Tab-separated table of N, CA and C in Angstrom:
chain	number	residue	atom	x	y	z
A	533	GLN	N	-10.885	2.923	9.327
A	533	GLN	CA	-10.392	1.932	10.278
A	533	GLN	C	-11.189	0.649	10.108
A	534	VAL	N	-10.464	-0.480	10.092
A	534	VAL	CA	-11.085	-1.789	9.950
A	534	VAL	C	-10.551	-2.682	11.068
A	535	GLN	N	-11.440	-3.354	11.714
A	535	GLN	CA	-11.042	-4.363	12.713
A	535	GLN	C	-11.366	-5.743	12.194
A	536	LEU	N	-10.457	-6.648	12.356
A	536	LEU	CA	-10.596	-8.008	11.831
A	536	LEU	C	-10.504	-9.012	12.968
A	537	VAL	N	-11.433	-9.974	12.973
A	537	VAL	CA	-11.409	-10.994	13.997
A	537	VAL	C	-11.544	-12.352	13.325
A	538	GLU	N	-10.513	-13.178	13.497
A	538	GLU	CA	-10.531	-14.547	12.911
A	538	GLU	C	-11.158	-15.524	13.895
A	539	SER	N	-11.689	-16.582	13.342
A	539	SER	CA	-12.231	-17.680	14.147
A	539	SER	C	-12.209	-18.954	13.305
A	540	GLY	N	-12.387	-20.073	13.976
A	540	GLY	CA	-12.507	-21.355	13.264
A	540	GLY	C	-11.284	-22.234	13.347
A	541	GLY	N	-10.223	-21.748	13.970
A	541	GLY	CA	-9.031	-22.576	14.106
A	541	GLY	C	-9.264	-23.699	15.094
A	542	GLY	N	-8.303	-24.623	15.150
A	542	GLY	CA	-8.394	-25.728	16.084
A	542	GLY	C	-7.441	-26.826	15.750
A	543	LEU	N	-7.667	-27.968	16.359
A	543	LEU	CA	-6.818	-29.153	16.168
A	543	LEU	C	-7.567	-30.134	15.259
A	544	VAL	N	-6.866	-30.595	14.218
A	544	VAL	CA	-7.468	-31.525	13.284
A	544	VAL	C	-6.418	-32.543	12.851
A	545	GLN	N	-6.870	-33.712	12.483
A	545	GLN	CA	-5.938	-34.722	12.021
A	545	GLN	C	-5.570	-34.471	10.556
A	546	ALA	N	-4.437	-34.956	10.152
A	546	ALA	CA	-4.030	-34.833	8.770
A	546	ALA	C	-5.093	-35.445	7.863
A	547	GLY	N	-5.361	-34.730	6.767
A	547	GLY	CA	-6.389	-35.132	5.854
A	547	GLY	C	-7.740	-34.510	6.127
A	548	GLY	N	-7.862	-33.889	7.280
A	548	GLY	CA	-9.128	-33.268	7.663
A	548	GLY	C	-9.293	-31.885	7.088
A	549	SER	N	-10.365	-31.243	7.524
A	549	SER	CA	-10.734	-29.916	6.994
A	549	SER	C	-11.063	-28.972	8.120
A	550	LEU	N	-10.846	-27.696	7.845
A	550	LEU	CA	-11.272	-26.608	8.741
A	550	LEU	C	-11.716	-25.449	7.850
A	551	ARG	N	-12.609	-24.649	8.415
A	551	ARG	CA	-13.024	-23.450	7.719
A	551	ARG	C	-12.794	-22.259	8.650
A	552	LEU	N	-11.895	-21.385	8.225
A	552	LEU	CA	-11.632	-20.187	8.977
A	552	LEU	C	-12.528	-19.065	8.506
A	553	SER	N	-12.931	-18.234	9.453
A	553	SER	CA	-13.738	-17.055	9.140
A	553	SER	C	-13.003	-15.818	9.615
A	554	CYS	N	-13.261	-14.716	8.955
A	554	CYS	CA	-12.716	-13.421	9.351
A	554	CYS	C	-13.857	-12.414	9.280
A	555	ALA	N	-14.212	-11.891	10.428
A	555	ALA	CA	-15.296	-10.896	10.486
A	555	ALA	C	-14.649	-9.501	10.518
A	556	ALA	N	-15.157	-8.645	9.666
A	556	ALA	CA	-14.614	-7.293	9.569
A	556	ALA	C	-15.631	-6.270	10.065
A	557	SER	N	-15.155	-5.306	10.822
A	557	SER	CA	-15.993	-4.177	11.210
A	557	SER	C	-15.387	-2.927	10.617
A	558	GLY	N	-16.228	-1.954	10.349
A	558	GLY	CA	-15.785	-0.745	9.703
A	558	GLY	C	-16.516	-0.550	8.394
A	559	ARG	N	-16.205	0.538	7.762
A	559	ARG	CA	-16.924	0.895	6.554
A	559	ARG	C	-16.158	0.465	5.297
A	560	ALA	N	-16.905	0.355	4.227
A	560	ALA	CA	-16.332	0.143	2.891
A	560	ALA	C	-15.551	-1.179	2.798
A	561	PHE	N	-16.049	-2.189	3.464
A	561	PHE	CA	-15.367	-3.494	3.406
A	561	PHE	C	-15.211	-3.951	1.967
A	562	ASN	N	-16.204	-3.686	1.152
A	562	ASN	CA	-16.125	-4.164	-0.227
A	562	ASN	C	-15.118	-3.419	-1.104
A	563	ASN	N	-14.389	-2.456	-0.520
A	563	ASN	CA	-13.312	-1.794	-1.194
A	563	ASN	C	-11.919	-2.345	-0.837
A	564	TYR	N	-11.933	-3.362	0.016
A	564	TYR	CA	-10.682	-3.938	0.502
A	564	TYR	C	-10.405	-5.285	-0.151
A	565	GLY	N	-9.207	-5.436	-0.687
A	565	GLY	CA	-8.752	-6.763	-1.008
A	565	GLY	C	-8.420	-7.475	0.311
A	566	MET	N	-8.705	-8.749	0.386
A	566	MET	CA	-8.499	-9.494	1.633
A	566	MET	C	-7.481	-10.593	1.404
A	567	GLY	N	-6.683	-10.817	2.419
A	567	GLY	CA	-5.680	-11.874	2.308
A	567	GLY	C	-5.661	-12.744	3.552
A	568	TRP	N	-5.158	-13.946	3.371
A	568	TRP	CA	-4.869	-14.858	4.484
A	568	TRP	C	-3.373	-15.103	4.467
A	569	PHE	N	-2.765	-15.067	5.638
A	569	PHE	CA	-1.351	-15.360	5.846
A	569	PHE	C	-1.220	-16.323	6.973
A	570	ARG	N	-0.072	-16.924	7.115
A	570	ARG	CA	0.161	-17.820	8.238
A	570	ARG	C	1.605	-17.709	8.696
A	571	GLN	N	1.804	-18.036	9.980
A	571	GLN	CA	3.127	-18.012	10.564
A	571	GLN	C	3.298	-19.198	11.476
A	572	ALA	N	4.262	-20.025	11.140
A	572	ALA	CA	4.611	-21.176	11.951
A	572	ALA	C	5.733	-20.776	12.918
A	573	PRO	N	5.861	-21.506	14.020
A	573	PRO	CA	6.936	-21.159	14.981
A	573	PRO	C	8.312	-21.165	14.332
A	574	GLY	N	9.056	-20.088	14.553
A	574	GLY	CA	10.392	-19.987	14.024
A	574	GLY	C	10.479	-19.650	12.559
A	575	LYS	N	9.325	-19.383	11.918
A	575	LYS	CA	9.322	-19.061	10.498
A	575	LYS	C	8.703	-17.671	10.285
A	576	GLU	N	8.984	-17.135	9.097
A	576	GLU	CA	8.403	-15.869	8.735
A	576	GLU	C	6.949	-16.020	8.333
A	577	ARG	N	6.211	-14.930	8.434
A	577	ARG	CA	4.840	-14.950	7.983
A	577	ARG	C	4.823	-15.132	6.483
A	578	GLU	N	3.911	-16.001	5.987
A	578	GLU	CA	3.868	-16.291	4.572
A	578	GLU	C	2.461	-16.137	4.027
A	579	PHE	N	2.426	-15.791	2.780
A	579	PHE	CA	1.159	-15.615	2.068
A	579	PHE	C	0.475	-16.967	1.862
A	580	VAL	N	-0.825	-16.976	2.036
A	580	VAL	CA	-1.621	-18.182	1.786
A	580	VAL	C	-2.591	-17.959	0.613
A	581	ALA	N	-3.424	-16.923	0.710
A	581	ALA	CA	-4.433	-16.708	-0.307
A	581	ALA	C	-4.892	-15.247	-0.280
A	582	ALA	N	-5.413	-14.772	-1.396
A	582	ALA	CA	-5.955	-13.435	-1.472
A	582	ALA	C	-7.188	-13.427	-2.357
A	583	ILE	N	-8.054	-12.477	-2.100
A	583	ILE	CA	-9.290	-12.348	-2.891
A	583	ILE	C	-9.524	-10.872	-3.140
A	584	LYS	N	-9.869	-10.535	-4.367
A	584	LYS	CA	-10.101	-9.154	-4.757
A	584	LYS	C	-11.385	-8.645	-4.089
A	585	TRP	N	-11.486	-7.306	-4.007
A	585	TRP	CA	-12.632	-6.711	-3.314
A	585	TRP	C	-13.973	-7.162	-3.901
A	586	SER	N	-14.016	-7.417	-5.188
A	586	SER	CA	-15.259	-7.862	-5.827
A	586	SER	C	-15.475	-9.369	-5.637
A	587	GLY	N	-14.423	-10.073	-5.242
A	587	GLY	CA	-14.540	-11.521	-5.136
A	587	GLY	C	-14.280	-12.243	-6.424
A	588	GLY	N	-14.043	-11.498	-7.502
A	588	GLY	CA	-13.931	-12.132	-8.814
A	588	GLY	C	-12.577	-12.730	-9.105
A	589	LEU	N	-11.561	-12.390	-8.306
A	589	LEU	CA	-10.222	-12.909	-8.540
A	589	LEU	C	-9.648	-13.450	-7.236
A	590	THR	N	-8.962	-14.553	-7.335
A	590	THR	CA	-8.303	-15.138	-6.209
A	590	THR	C	-6.867	-15.521	-6.581
A	591	ASN	N	-6.042	-15.658	-5.560
A	591	ASN	CA	-4.662	-16.051	-5.759
A	591	ASN	C	-4.232	-16.917	-4.571
A	592	TYR	N	-3.421	-17.939	-4.858
A	592	TYR	CA	-3.026	-18.874	-3.818
A	592	TYR	C	-1.534	-19.130	-3.855
A	593	ALA	N	-1.016	-19.408	-2.701
A	593	ALA	CA	0.363	-19.913	-2.628
A	593	ALA	C	0.389	-21.322	-3.226
A	594	ASP	N	1.503	-21.666	-3.846
A	594	ASP	CA	1.606	-22.984	-4.498
A	594	ASP	C	1.369	-24.127	-3.494
A	595	SER	N	1.775	-23.884	-2.239
A	595	SER	CA	1.698	-24.934	-1.252
A	595	SER	C	0.254	-25.276	-0.873
A	596	VAL	N	-0.689	-24.411	-1.176
A	596	VAL	CA	-2.086	-24.662	-0.785
A	596	VAL	C	-3.003	-24.776	-1.973
A	597	LYS	N	-2.504	-24.527	-3.145
A	597	LYS	CA	-3.330	-24.547	-4.350
A	597	LYS	C	-3.972	-25.898	-4.533
A	598	GLY	N	-5.283	-25.907	-4.773
A	598	GLY	CA	-6.033	-27.151	-4.930
A	598	GLY	C	-6.572	-27.704	-3.632
A	599	ARG	N	-6.114	-27.173	-2.507
A	599	ARG	CA	-6.579	-27.682	-1.200
A	599	ARG	C	-7.371	-26.596	-0.429
A	600	PHE	N	-6.950	-25.353	-0.610
A	600	PHE	CA	-7.607	-24.250	0.125
A	600	PHE	C	-8.429	-23.433	-0.850
A	601	THR	N	-9.534	-22.854	-0.356
A	601	THR	CA	-10.369	-21.963	-1.135
A	601	THR	C	-10.723	-20.737	-0.312
A	602	VAL	N	-10.443	-19.553	-0.873
A	602	VAL	CA	-10.801	-18.308	-0.238
A	602	VAL	C	-12.086	-17.768	-0.854
A	603	SER	N	-12.939	-17.226	-0.016
A	603	SER	CA	-14.191	-16.633	-0.504
A	603	SER	C	-14.556	-15.456	0.398
A	604	ARG	N	-15.530	-14.676	-0.034
A	604	ARG	CA	-15.957	-13.533	0.763
A	604	ARG	C	-17.445	-13.318	0.568
A	605	ASP	N	-18.029	-12.703	1.583
A	605	ASP	CA	-19.435	-12.300	1.528
A	605	ASP	C	-19.481	-10.837	1.945
A	606	ASN	N	-19.539	-9.973	0.981
A	606	ASN	CA	-19.468	-8.528	1.291
A	606	ASN	C	-20.710	-8.066	2.062
A	607	ALA	N	-21.841	-8.744	1.875
A	607	ALA	CA	-23.025	-8.388	2.612
A	607	ALA	C	-22.874	-8.649	4.111
A	608	LYS	N	-22.016	-9.605	4.437
A	608	LYS	CA	-21.778	-9.959	5.849
A	608	LYS	C	-20.449	-9.442	6.373
A	609	ASN	N	-19.730	-8.708	5.549
A	609	ASN	CA	-18.379	-8.208	5.927
A	609	ASN	C	-17.508	-9.359	6.420
A	610	ALA	N	-17.451	-10.411	5.629
A	610	ALA	CA	-16.718	-11.585	6.065
A	610	ALA	C	-15.930	-12.182	4.936
A	611	VAL	N	-14.840	-12.811	5.290
A	611	VAL	CA	-14.024	-13.574	4.345
A	611	VAL	C	-13.725	-14.926	4.983
A	612	TYR	N	-13.592	-15.923	4.142
A	612	TYR	CA	-13.466	-17.301	4.620
A	612	TYR	C	-12.265	-17.993	3.991
A	613	LEU	N	-11.764	-18.986	4.662
A	613	LEU	CA	-10.711	-19.835	4.089
A	613	LEU	C	-11.089	-21.293	4.385
A	614	GLN	N	-11.528	-21.975	3.347
A	614	GLN	CA	-11.857	-23.394	3.462
A	614	GLN	C	-10.580	-24.178	3.241
A	615	MET	N	-10.186	-24.972	4.211
A	615	MET	CA	-8.940	-25.725	4.124
A	615	MET	C	-9.258	-27.212	4.139
A	616	ASN	N	-8.909	-27.884	3.085
A	616	ASN	CA	-9.137	-29.334	2.936
A	616	ASN	C	-7.808	-30.048	2.814
A	617	SER	N	-7.855	-31.349	3.024
A	617	SER	CA	-6.654	-32.184	2.896
A	617	SER	C	-5.483	-31.579	3.678
A	618	LEU	N	-5.752	-31.228	4.904
A	618	LEU	CA	-4.748	-30.569	5.709
A	618	LEU	C	-3.553	-31.468	6.000
A	619	LYS	N	-2.395	-30.839	6.064
A	619	LYS	CA	-1.142	-31.536	6.309
A	619	LYS	C	-0.501	-30.979	7.597
A	620	PRO	N	0.345	-31.745	8.244
A	620	PRO	CA	1.039	-31.219	9.423
A	620	PRO	C	1.789	-29.913	9.144
A	621	GLU	N	2.309	-29.771	7.963
A	621	GLU	CA	3.039	-28.519	7.608
A	621	GLU	C	2.137	-27.317	7.453
A	622	ASP	N	0.818	-27.524	7.531
A	622	ASP	CA	-0.101	-26.384	7.510
A	622	ASP	C	-0.276	-25.799	8.909
A	623	THR	N	0.313	-26.438	9.919
A	623	THR	CA	0.216	-25.940	11.284
A	623	THR	C	0.851	-24.564	11.400
A	624	ALA	N	0.068	-23.622	11.908
A	624	ALA	CA	0.520	-22.220	12.000
A	624	ALA	C	-0.595	-21.391	12.645
A	625	VAL	N	-0.235	-20.168	12.966
A	625	VAL	CA	-1.261	-19.153	13.266
A	625	VAL	C	-1.664	-18.500	11.957
A	626	TYR	N	-2.943	-18.469	11.728
A	626	TYR	CA	-3.488	-17.922	10.485
A	626	TYR	C	-4.070	-16.530	10.748
A	627	TYR	N	-3.714	-15.597	9.880
A	627	TYR	CA	-4.139	-14.205	10.001
A	627	TYR	C	-4.903	-13.800	8.762
A	628	CYS	N	-5.964	-13.037	8.964
A	628	CYS	CA	-6.545	-12.345	7.817
A	628	CYS	C	-6.090	-10.894	7.827
A	629	ALA	N	-6.086	-10.317	6.647
A	629	ALA	CA	-5.595	-8.933	6.516
A	629	ALA	C	-6.399	-8.231	5.424
A	630	ALA	N	-6.437	-6.904	5.507
A	630	ALA	CA	-7.194	-6.089	4.560
A	630	ALA	C	-6.300	-5.052	3.915
A	631	ALA	N	-6.414	-4.908	2.605
A	631	ALA	CA	-5.601	-3.965	1.847
A	631	ALA	C	-6.555	-3.079	1.030
A	632	TRP	N	-6.498	-1.769	1.242
A	632	TRP	CA	-7.395	-0.848	0.559
A	632	TRP	C	-7.141	-0.888	-0.931
A	633	ALA	N	-8.155	-1.301	-1.699
A	633	ALA	CA	-8.145	-1.267	-3.154
A	633	ALA	C	-6.932	-1.980	-3.753
A	634	ARG	N	-6.474	-3.014	-3.083
A	634	ARG	CA	-5.344	-3.770	-3.621
A	634	ARG	C	-5.636	-5.266	-3.620
A	635	PHE	N	-5.089	-5.943	-4.566
A	635	PHE	CA	-5.172	-7.394	-4.675
A	635	PHE	C	-3.727	-7.884	-4.731
A	636	THR	N	-3.242	-8.345	-3.584
A	636	THR	CA	-1.781	-8.489	-3.447
A	636	THR	C	-1.434	-9.655	-2.563
A	637	ALA	N	-0.218	-10.155	-2.777
A	637	ALA	CA	0.327	-11.226	-1.947
A	637	ALA	C	1.353	-10.735	-0.940
A	638	GLY	N	1.708	-9.493	-1.025
A	638	GLY	CA	2.746	-8.950	-0.172
A	638	GLY	C	2.221	-8.494	1.168
A	639	ALA	N	2.741	-9.097	2.233
A	639	ALA	CA	2.256	-8.767	3.574
A	639	ALA	C	2.438	-7.288	3.908
A	640	HIS	N	3.497	-6.695	3.399
A	640	HIS	CA	3.781	-5.298	3.726
A	640	HIS	C	2.778	-4.345	3.091
A	641	THR	N	1.990	-4.809	2.159
A	641	THR	CA	1.023	-3.968	1.472
A	641	THR	C	-0.358	-3.932	2.156
A	642	TYR	N	-0.511	-4.732	3.179
A	642	TYR	CA	-1.814	-4.800	3.861
A	642	TYR	C	-1.897	-3.751	4.960
A	643	ASP	N	-3.089	-3.191	5.126
A	643	ASP	CA	-3.272	-2.083	6.046
A	643	ASP	C	-3.706	-2.525	7.437
A	644	TYR	N	-4.487	-3.595	7.519
A	644	TYR	CA	-5.068	-4.015	8.776
A	644	TYR	C	-4.913	-5.516	8.930
A	645	TRP	N	-4.722	-5.952	10.176
A	645	TRP	CA	-4.500	-7.348	10.487
A	645	TRP	C	-5.359	-7.790	11.653
A	646	GLY	N	-5.794	-9.040	11.618
A	646	GLY	CA	-6.446	-9.649	12.752
A	646	GLY	C	-5.435	-10.157	13.753
A	647	GLN	N	-5.946	-10.738	14.825
A	647	GLN	CA	-5.047	-11.218	15.899
A	647	GLN	C	-4.582	-12.641	15.661
A	648	GLY	N	-5.197	-13.319	14.714
A	648	GLY	CA	-4.771	-14.671	14.356
A	648	GLY	C	-5.562	-15.758	15.031
A	649	THR	N	-5.583	-16.922	14.407
A	649	THR	CA	-6.214	-18.106	14.990
A	649	THR	C	-5.320	-19.303	14.737
A	650	GLN	N	-5.151	-20.135	15.746
A	650	GLN	CA	-4.206	-21.250	15.701
A	650	GLN	C	-4.836	-22.424	14.953
A	651	VAL	N	-4.100	-22.969	14.007
A	651	VAL	CA	-4.471	-24.213	13.339
A	651	VAL	C	-3.352	-25.224	13.575
A	652	THR	N	-3.730	-26.370	14.132
A	652	THR	CA	-2.782	-27.423	14.405
A	652	THR	C	-3.246	-28.701	13.723
A	653	VAL	N	-2.374	-29.263	12.905
A	653	VAL	CA	-2.690	-30.478	12.157
A	653	VAL	C	-1.800	-31.588	12.695
A	654	SER	N	-2.399	-32.607	13.247
A	654	SER	CA	-1.645	-33.729	13.794
A	654	SER	C	-1.445	-34.810	12.748
A	655	SER	N	-0.335	-35.498	12.857
A	655	SER	CA	-0.017	-36.552	11.849
A	655	SER	C	-0.565	-37.896	12.294
């Protein structure tokens, strides 16, 4: 069992930056691939970024590539999403998720989800 708690969301102007954190509790965190997803009002949940359990591989949605960076610290059971050059279309609830021994962009493949943190980007 893994519990995930996101933090770091808030209101920021376009062009600004935010850093989201996801704290994980439970065992064997370093065996989980971690992902970030987001859901805007009236839209489906979409993939943002993923990082392999070792941290050696990352994957990004085209819409955030070059602006967002995913990282993890297995010693702290934490994963991060650094978001730069934010745009109004980045406004959404952001979720972190854990997938046992998988490095994947598919939301249905993740085993555990956090409760989400709101990111609002004003124009």
